[in-house]
Coordinates of C-alpha atoms and ligand atoms in Angstrom, one line a residue:
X247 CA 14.8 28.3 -17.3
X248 CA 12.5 26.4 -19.4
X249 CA 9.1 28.0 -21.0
X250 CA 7.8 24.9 -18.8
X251 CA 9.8 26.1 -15.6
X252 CA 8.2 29.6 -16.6
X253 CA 4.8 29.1 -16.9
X254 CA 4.7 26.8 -13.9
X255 CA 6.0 29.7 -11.9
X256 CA 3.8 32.0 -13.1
X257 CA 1.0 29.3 -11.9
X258 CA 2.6 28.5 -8.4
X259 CA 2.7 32.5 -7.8
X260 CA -0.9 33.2 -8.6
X261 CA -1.7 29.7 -6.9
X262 CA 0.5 31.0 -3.3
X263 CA -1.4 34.4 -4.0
X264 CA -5.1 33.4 -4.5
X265 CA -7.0 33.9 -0.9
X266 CA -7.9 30.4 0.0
X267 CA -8.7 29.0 3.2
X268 CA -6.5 26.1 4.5
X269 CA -8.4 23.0 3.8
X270 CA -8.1 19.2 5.1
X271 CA -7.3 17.1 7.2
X272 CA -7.8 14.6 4.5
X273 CA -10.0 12.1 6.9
X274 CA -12.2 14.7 7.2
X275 CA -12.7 16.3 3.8
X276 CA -13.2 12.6 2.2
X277 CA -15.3 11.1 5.3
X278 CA -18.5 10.3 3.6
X279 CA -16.5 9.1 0.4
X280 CA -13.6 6.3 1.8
X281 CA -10.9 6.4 4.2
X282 CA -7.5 7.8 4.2
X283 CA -4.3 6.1 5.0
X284 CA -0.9 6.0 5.8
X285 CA 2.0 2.9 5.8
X286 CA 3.7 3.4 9.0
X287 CA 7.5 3.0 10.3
X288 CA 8.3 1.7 13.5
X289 CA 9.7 5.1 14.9
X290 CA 6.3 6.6 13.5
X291 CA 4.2 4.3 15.8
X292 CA 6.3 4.4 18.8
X293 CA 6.1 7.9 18.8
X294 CA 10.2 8.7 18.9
X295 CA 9.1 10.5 15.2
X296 CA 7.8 13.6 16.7
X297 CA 7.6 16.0 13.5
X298 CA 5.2 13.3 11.4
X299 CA 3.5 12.2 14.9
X300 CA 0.9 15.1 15.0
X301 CA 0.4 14.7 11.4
X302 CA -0.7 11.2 11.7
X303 CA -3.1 12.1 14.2
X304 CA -4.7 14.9 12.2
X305 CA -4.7 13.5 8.7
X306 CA -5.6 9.2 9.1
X307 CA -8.0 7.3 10.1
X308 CA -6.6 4.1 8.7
X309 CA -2.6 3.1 9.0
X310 CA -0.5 -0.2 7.1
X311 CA 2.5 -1.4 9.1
X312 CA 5.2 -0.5 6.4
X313 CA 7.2 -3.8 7.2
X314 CA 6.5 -5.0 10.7
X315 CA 4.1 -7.8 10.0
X316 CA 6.4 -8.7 7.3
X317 CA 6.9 -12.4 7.5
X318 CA 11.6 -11.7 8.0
X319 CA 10.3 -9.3 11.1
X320 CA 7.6 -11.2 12.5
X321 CA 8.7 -14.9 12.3
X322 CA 12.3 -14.6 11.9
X323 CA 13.6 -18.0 12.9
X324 CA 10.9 -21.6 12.2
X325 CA 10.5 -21.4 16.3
X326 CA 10.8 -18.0 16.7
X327 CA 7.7 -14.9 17.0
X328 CA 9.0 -11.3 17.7
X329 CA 5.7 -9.7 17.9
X330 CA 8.0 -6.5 19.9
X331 CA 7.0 -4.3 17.4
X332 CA 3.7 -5.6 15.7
X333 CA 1.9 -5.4 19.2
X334 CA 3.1 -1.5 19.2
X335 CA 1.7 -0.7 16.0
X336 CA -1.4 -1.9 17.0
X337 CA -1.7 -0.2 19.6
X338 CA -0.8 2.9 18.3
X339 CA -4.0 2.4 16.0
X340 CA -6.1 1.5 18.9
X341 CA -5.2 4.6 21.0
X342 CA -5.5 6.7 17.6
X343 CA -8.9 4.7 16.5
X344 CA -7.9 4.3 13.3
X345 CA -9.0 1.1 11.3
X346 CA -5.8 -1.2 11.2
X347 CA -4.7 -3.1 8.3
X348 CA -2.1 -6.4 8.5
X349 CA 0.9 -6.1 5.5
X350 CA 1.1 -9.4 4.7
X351 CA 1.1 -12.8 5.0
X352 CA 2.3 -14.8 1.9
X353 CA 4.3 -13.1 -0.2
X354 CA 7.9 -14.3 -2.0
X355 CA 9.5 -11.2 -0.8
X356 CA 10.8 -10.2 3.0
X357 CA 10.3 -13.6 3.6
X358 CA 13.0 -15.9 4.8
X359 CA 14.6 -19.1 3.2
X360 CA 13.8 -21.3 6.0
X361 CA 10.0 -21.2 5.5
X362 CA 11.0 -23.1 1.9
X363 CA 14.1 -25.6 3.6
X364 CA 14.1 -28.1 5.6
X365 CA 17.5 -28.3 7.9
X366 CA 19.9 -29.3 4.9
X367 CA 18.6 -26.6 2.9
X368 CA 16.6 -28.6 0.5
X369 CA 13.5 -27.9 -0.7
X370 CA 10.4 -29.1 1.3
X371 CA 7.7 -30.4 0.2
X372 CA 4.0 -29.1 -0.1
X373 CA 2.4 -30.8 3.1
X374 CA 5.3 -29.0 5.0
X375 CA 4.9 -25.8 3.4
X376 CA 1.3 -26.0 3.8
X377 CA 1.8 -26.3 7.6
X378 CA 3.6 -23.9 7.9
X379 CA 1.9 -21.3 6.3
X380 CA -1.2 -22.3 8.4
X381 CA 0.7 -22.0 11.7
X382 CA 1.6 -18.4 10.8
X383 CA -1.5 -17.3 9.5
X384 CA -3.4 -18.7 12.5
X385 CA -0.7 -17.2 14.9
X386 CA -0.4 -13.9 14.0
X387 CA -4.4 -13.2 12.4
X388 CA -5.0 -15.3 16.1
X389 CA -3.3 -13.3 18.0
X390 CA -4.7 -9.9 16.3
X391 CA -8.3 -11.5 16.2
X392 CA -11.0 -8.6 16.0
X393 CA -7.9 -5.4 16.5
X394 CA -6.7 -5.5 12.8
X395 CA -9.3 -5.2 11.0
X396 CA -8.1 -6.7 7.3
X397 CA -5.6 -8.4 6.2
X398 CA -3.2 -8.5 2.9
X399 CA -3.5 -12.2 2.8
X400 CA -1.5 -12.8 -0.5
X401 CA 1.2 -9.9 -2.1
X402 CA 2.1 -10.1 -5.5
X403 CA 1.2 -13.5 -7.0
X404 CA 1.3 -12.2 -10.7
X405 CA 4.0 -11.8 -13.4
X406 CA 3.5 -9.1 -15.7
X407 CA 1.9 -11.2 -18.2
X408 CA -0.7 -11.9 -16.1
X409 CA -0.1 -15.4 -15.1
X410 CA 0.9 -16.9 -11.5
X411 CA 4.9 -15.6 -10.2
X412 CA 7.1 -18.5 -10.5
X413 CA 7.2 -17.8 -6.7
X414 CA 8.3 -20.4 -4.1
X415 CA 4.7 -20.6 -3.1
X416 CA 3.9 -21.8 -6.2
X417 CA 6.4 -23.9 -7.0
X418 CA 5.9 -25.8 -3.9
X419 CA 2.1 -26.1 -2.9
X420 CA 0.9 -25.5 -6.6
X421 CA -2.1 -22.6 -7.5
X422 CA -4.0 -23.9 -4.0
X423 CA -1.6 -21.8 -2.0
X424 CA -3.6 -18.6 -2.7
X425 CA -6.7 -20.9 -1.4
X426 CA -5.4 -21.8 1.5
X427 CA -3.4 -19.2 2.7
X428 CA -6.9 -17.2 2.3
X429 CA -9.0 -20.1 4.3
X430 CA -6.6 -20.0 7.1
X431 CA -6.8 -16.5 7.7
X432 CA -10.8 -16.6 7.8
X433 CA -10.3 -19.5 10.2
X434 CA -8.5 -17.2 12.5
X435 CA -10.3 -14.4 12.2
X436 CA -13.7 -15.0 10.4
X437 CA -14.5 -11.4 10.8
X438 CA -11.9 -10.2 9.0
X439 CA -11.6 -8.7 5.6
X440 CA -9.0 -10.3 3.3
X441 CA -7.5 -9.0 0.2
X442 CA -5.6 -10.0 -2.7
X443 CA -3.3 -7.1 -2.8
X444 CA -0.4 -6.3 -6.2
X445 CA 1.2 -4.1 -8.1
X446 CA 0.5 -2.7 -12.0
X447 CA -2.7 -3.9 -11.7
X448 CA -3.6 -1.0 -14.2
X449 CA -2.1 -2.7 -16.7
X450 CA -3.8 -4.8 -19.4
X451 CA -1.8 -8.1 -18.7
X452 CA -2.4 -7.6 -14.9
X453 CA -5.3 -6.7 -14.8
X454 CA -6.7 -9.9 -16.4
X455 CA -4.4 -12.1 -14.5
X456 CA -5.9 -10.2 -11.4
X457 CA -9.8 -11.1 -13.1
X458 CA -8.7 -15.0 -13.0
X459 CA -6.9 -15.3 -10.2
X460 CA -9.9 -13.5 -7.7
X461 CA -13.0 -15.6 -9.9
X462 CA -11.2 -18.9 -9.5
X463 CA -10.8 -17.8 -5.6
X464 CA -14.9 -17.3 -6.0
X465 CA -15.6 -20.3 -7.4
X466 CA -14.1 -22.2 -5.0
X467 CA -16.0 -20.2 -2.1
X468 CA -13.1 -18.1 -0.7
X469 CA -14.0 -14.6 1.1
X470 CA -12.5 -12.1 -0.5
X471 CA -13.6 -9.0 0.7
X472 CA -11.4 -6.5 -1.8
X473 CA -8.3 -6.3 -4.4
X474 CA -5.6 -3.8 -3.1
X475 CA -4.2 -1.8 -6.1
X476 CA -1.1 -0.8 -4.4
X477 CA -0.8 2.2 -6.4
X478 CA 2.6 3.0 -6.6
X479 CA 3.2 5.7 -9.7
X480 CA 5.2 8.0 -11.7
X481 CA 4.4 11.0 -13.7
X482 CA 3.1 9.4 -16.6
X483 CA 2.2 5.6 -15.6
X484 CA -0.4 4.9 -15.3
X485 CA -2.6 6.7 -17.2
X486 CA -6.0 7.7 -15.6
X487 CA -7.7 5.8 -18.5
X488 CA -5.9 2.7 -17.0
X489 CA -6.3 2.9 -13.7
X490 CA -10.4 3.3 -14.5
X491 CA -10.5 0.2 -16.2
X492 CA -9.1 -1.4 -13.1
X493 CA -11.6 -0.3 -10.8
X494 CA -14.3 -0.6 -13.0
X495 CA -13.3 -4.0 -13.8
X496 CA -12.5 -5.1 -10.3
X497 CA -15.6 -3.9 -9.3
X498 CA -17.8 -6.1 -11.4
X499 CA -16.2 -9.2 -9.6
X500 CA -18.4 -7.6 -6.8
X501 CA -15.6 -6.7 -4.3
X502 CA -14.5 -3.9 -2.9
X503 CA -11.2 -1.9 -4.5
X504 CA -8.8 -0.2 -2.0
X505 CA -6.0 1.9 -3.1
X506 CA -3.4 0.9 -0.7
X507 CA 0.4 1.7 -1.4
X508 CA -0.3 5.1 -3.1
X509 CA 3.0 7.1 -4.3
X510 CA 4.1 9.0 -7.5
X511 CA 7.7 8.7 -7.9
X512 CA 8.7 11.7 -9.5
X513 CA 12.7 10.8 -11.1
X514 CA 13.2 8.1 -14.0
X515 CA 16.3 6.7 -14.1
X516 CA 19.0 6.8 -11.8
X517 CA 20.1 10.7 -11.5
X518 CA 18.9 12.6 -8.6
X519 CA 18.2 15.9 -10.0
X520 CA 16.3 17.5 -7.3
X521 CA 18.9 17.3 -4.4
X522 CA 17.7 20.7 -3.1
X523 CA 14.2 20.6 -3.4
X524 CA 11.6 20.2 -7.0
X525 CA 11.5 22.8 -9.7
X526 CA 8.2 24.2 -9.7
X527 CA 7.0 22.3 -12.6
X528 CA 7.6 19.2 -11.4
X529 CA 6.0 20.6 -7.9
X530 CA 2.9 21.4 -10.3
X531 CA 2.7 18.1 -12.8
X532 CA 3.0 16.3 -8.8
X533 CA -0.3 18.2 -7.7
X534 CA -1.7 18.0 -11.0
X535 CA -1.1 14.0 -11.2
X536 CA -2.5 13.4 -7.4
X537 CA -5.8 15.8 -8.4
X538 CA -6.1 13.3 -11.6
X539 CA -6.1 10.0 -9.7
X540 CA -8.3 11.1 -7.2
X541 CA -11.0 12.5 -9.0
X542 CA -11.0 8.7 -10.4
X543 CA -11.2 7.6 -7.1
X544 CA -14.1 9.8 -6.2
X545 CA -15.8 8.7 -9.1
X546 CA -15.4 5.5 -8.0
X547 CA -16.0 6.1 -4.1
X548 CA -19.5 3.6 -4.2
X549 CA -16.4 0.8 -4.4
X550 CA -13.5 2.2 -3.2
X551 CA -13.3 2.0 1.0
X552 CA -9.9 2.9 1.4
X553 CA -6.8 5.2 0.3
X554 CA -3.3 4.7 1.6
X555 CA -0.9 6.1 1.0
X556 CA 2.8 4.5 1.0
X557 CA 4.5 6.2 3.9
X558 CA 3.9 10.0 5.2
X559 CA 6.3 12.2 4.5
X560 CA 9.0 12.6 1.3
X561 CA 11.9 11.9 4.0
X562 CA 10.5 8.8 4.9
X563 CA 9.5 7.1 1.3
X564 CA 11.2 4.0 0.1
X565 CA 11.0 5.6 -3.0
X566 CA 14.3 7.2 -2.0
X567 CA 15.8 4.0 -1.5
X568 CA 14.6 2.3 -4.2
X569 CA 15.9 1.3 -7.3
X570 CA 19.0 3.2 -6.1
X571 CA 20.1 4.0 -3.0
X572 CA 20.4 7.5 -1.8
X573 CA 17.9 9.6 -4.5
X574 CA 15.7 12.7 -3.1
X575 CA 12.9 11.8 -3.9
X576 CA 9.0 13.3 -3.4
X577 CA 6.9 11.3 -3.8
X578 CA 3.8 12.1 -1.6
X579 CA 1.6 15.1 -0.4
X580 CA 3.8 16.6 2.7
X581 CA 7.5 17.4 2.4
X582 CA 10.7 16.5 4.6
X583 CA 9.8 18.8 6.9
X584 CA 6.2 17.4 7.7
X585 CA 4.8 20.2 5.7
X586 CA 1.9 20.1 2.8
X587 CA 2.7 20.1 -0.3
X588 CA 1.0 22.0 -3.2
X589 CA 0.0 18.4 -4.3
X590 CA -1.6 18.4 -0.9
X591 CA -3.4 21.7 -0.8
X592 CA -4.8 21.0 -4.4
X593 CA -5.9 17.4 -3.5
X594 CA -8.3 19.3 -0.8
X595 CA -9.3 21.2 -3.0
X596 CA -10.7 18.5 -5.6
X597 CA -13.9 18.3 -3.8
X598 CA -15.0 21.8 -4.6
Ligands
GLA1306 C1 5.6 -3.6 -2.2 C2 5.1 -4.2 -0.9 C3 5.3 -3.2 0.3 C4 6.6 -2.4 0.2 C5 6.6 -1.8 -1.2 C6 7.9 -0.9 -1.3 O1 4.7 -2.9 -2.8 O2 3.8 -4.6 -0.9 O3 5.3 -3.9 1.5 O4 7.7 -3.3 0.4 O5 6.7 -2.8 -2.1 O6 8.5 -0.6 -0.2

């Protein structure tokens, strides 16, 4: 054992043994400051998950369909709607009154190769694209109209650098796609709010890209309501320095920021050291980074609306999946067994 291992012990013991009350749900506890999410699975909103079911119910007042809405589960084939399992989730966030969010309509991933071919598999070209991209906005925003309340219009349209993906979208319709894609969904739904949602947006590069990309939306009159820092994390990236830039930054564009794919993946590389269950130290630097990011987020609550998190409990992450198949991994506030975590107990505890 490690001085580390030891002194986090020590910690976690006199943490388990201090009299403290048990705190949360989360909705609750952060009610006046922004809401608290969850991206769902289909066996989560159909109710066959019985262990996270009660969970849901307790802890969320706003829920993401984890791949549903997707545009490979939605709108498989060019003639083609399956909206079996969309029409479920939203129900389930009806019945549950929970604010319900759409996961996403453009995006290069999860998305099949017909929307870019024609029938010999050749490239289309950008009036076709165009049309189609309006006919599944306006189909599926339609037929949701006024029950999901806000909508990831565009995923992902930056590299790393900062500038536009190289994405199909692009490469066929030109910058304009992120126009249009976001006046078609305000043509279906003009109540709606619409976000520009992407990853490592706490990074420099990113961040900027993130800057241009939303003003030029503005100046050319398009309604965005927020940007979606998805959030996803390790145990050292980002740093809370970062992330506050973001939202400080984002903020001056004079929309709202939502956190909305939050998760700390706690393994690097491709071992799985923690088959069993964490050492207490990484239980601790867990808690410890969650208690970080969201006393930034409380700082930042006049702006923030919304916190998601990606997925509900660890057994359920993608982060498990993802970049290699079959790792334990832990990367949110209740365990495999639908239980809190410390990270969980000390994040209802940041208030006070
Ligand atoms: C991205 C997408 C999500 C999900 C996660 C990982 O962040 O926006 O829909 O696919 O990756 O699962």
């Amino acid at each position: 054992m490690t001085i580390a291992d030891l002194l986090a012990r020590l910690l976690f013991v006199l943490y388990s043994l201090w009299p403290h009350e048990h705190k949360g749900p989360l909705k609750e506890l952060f009610k006046e400051d922004f809401m608290i999410g969850a991206a769902l699975n289909a066996k989560q909103f159909t109710e066959e998950d019985k262990e996270s079911l009660g969970l849901i119910k307790e802890q969320f007042n706003t829920i993401s369909p984890e791949n549903v809405l997707k545009w490979e589960s939605v709108h498989p084939k060019k003639e083609i709607y399956d909206f079996g399992m969309s029409d479920k989730y939203v129900e389930f966030g009806e019945k549950n009154t929970m604010f319900i969010i759409g996961h996403t309509l453009v995006w290069h991933s999860q998305t099949p190769a017909w929307v870019f071919e024609d029938g010999q598999g050749h490239v289309v070209d950008r009036e076709t694209l165009l049309e189609r991209m309006r006919d599944h906005i306006h189909t599926i925003v339609g037929r949701y109209k006024g029950r999901i309340k806000g909508w990831d219009v565009v995923n992902e349209a930056l590299d790393e650098d900062g500038t536009l993906r190289q994405s199909p979208w692009l490469k066929i319709i030109g910058p304009d796609y992120l126009d249009k894609a976001f006046e078609f969904a305000h043509e279906a739904d003009p109540d709606a709010e619409l976000y520009y949602n992407d990853y490592n947006l706490e990074s420099e590069a990113k961040r900027d890209g993130a800057i241009k990309l939303i003003q030029r939306l503005q100046t050319h009159h398009i309604p965005v309501t927020a940007i979606g820092i998805q959030g996803h994390s390790n145990l050292t990236w980002p740093s809370t320095e970062q992330l506050e830039k973001s939202i400080v930054a984002f903020s001056k564009l004079g929309i709202q920021v939502n956190i909305t794919e939050l998760d700390i993946d706690v393994l690097s590389g491709s071992s799985d050291p923690y088959p069993q269950g964490l050492s207490e130290s990484v239980q601790l630097a867990l808690a410890q980074r969650y208690v970080s990011f969201f006393r930034v987020y409380l700082r930042h609550k006049d702006v923030i609306k919304r916190i998601t998190f990606w997925g509900v409990t660890d057994k359920d992450s993608w982060l498990n999946y993802w970049p290699i198949e079959g790792r334990t991994n832990y990367p949110l506030l209740f365990d495999r067994n639908a239980q809190p975590k410390q990270a969980y107990q000390m994040v209802t505890r940041v208030k006070s």
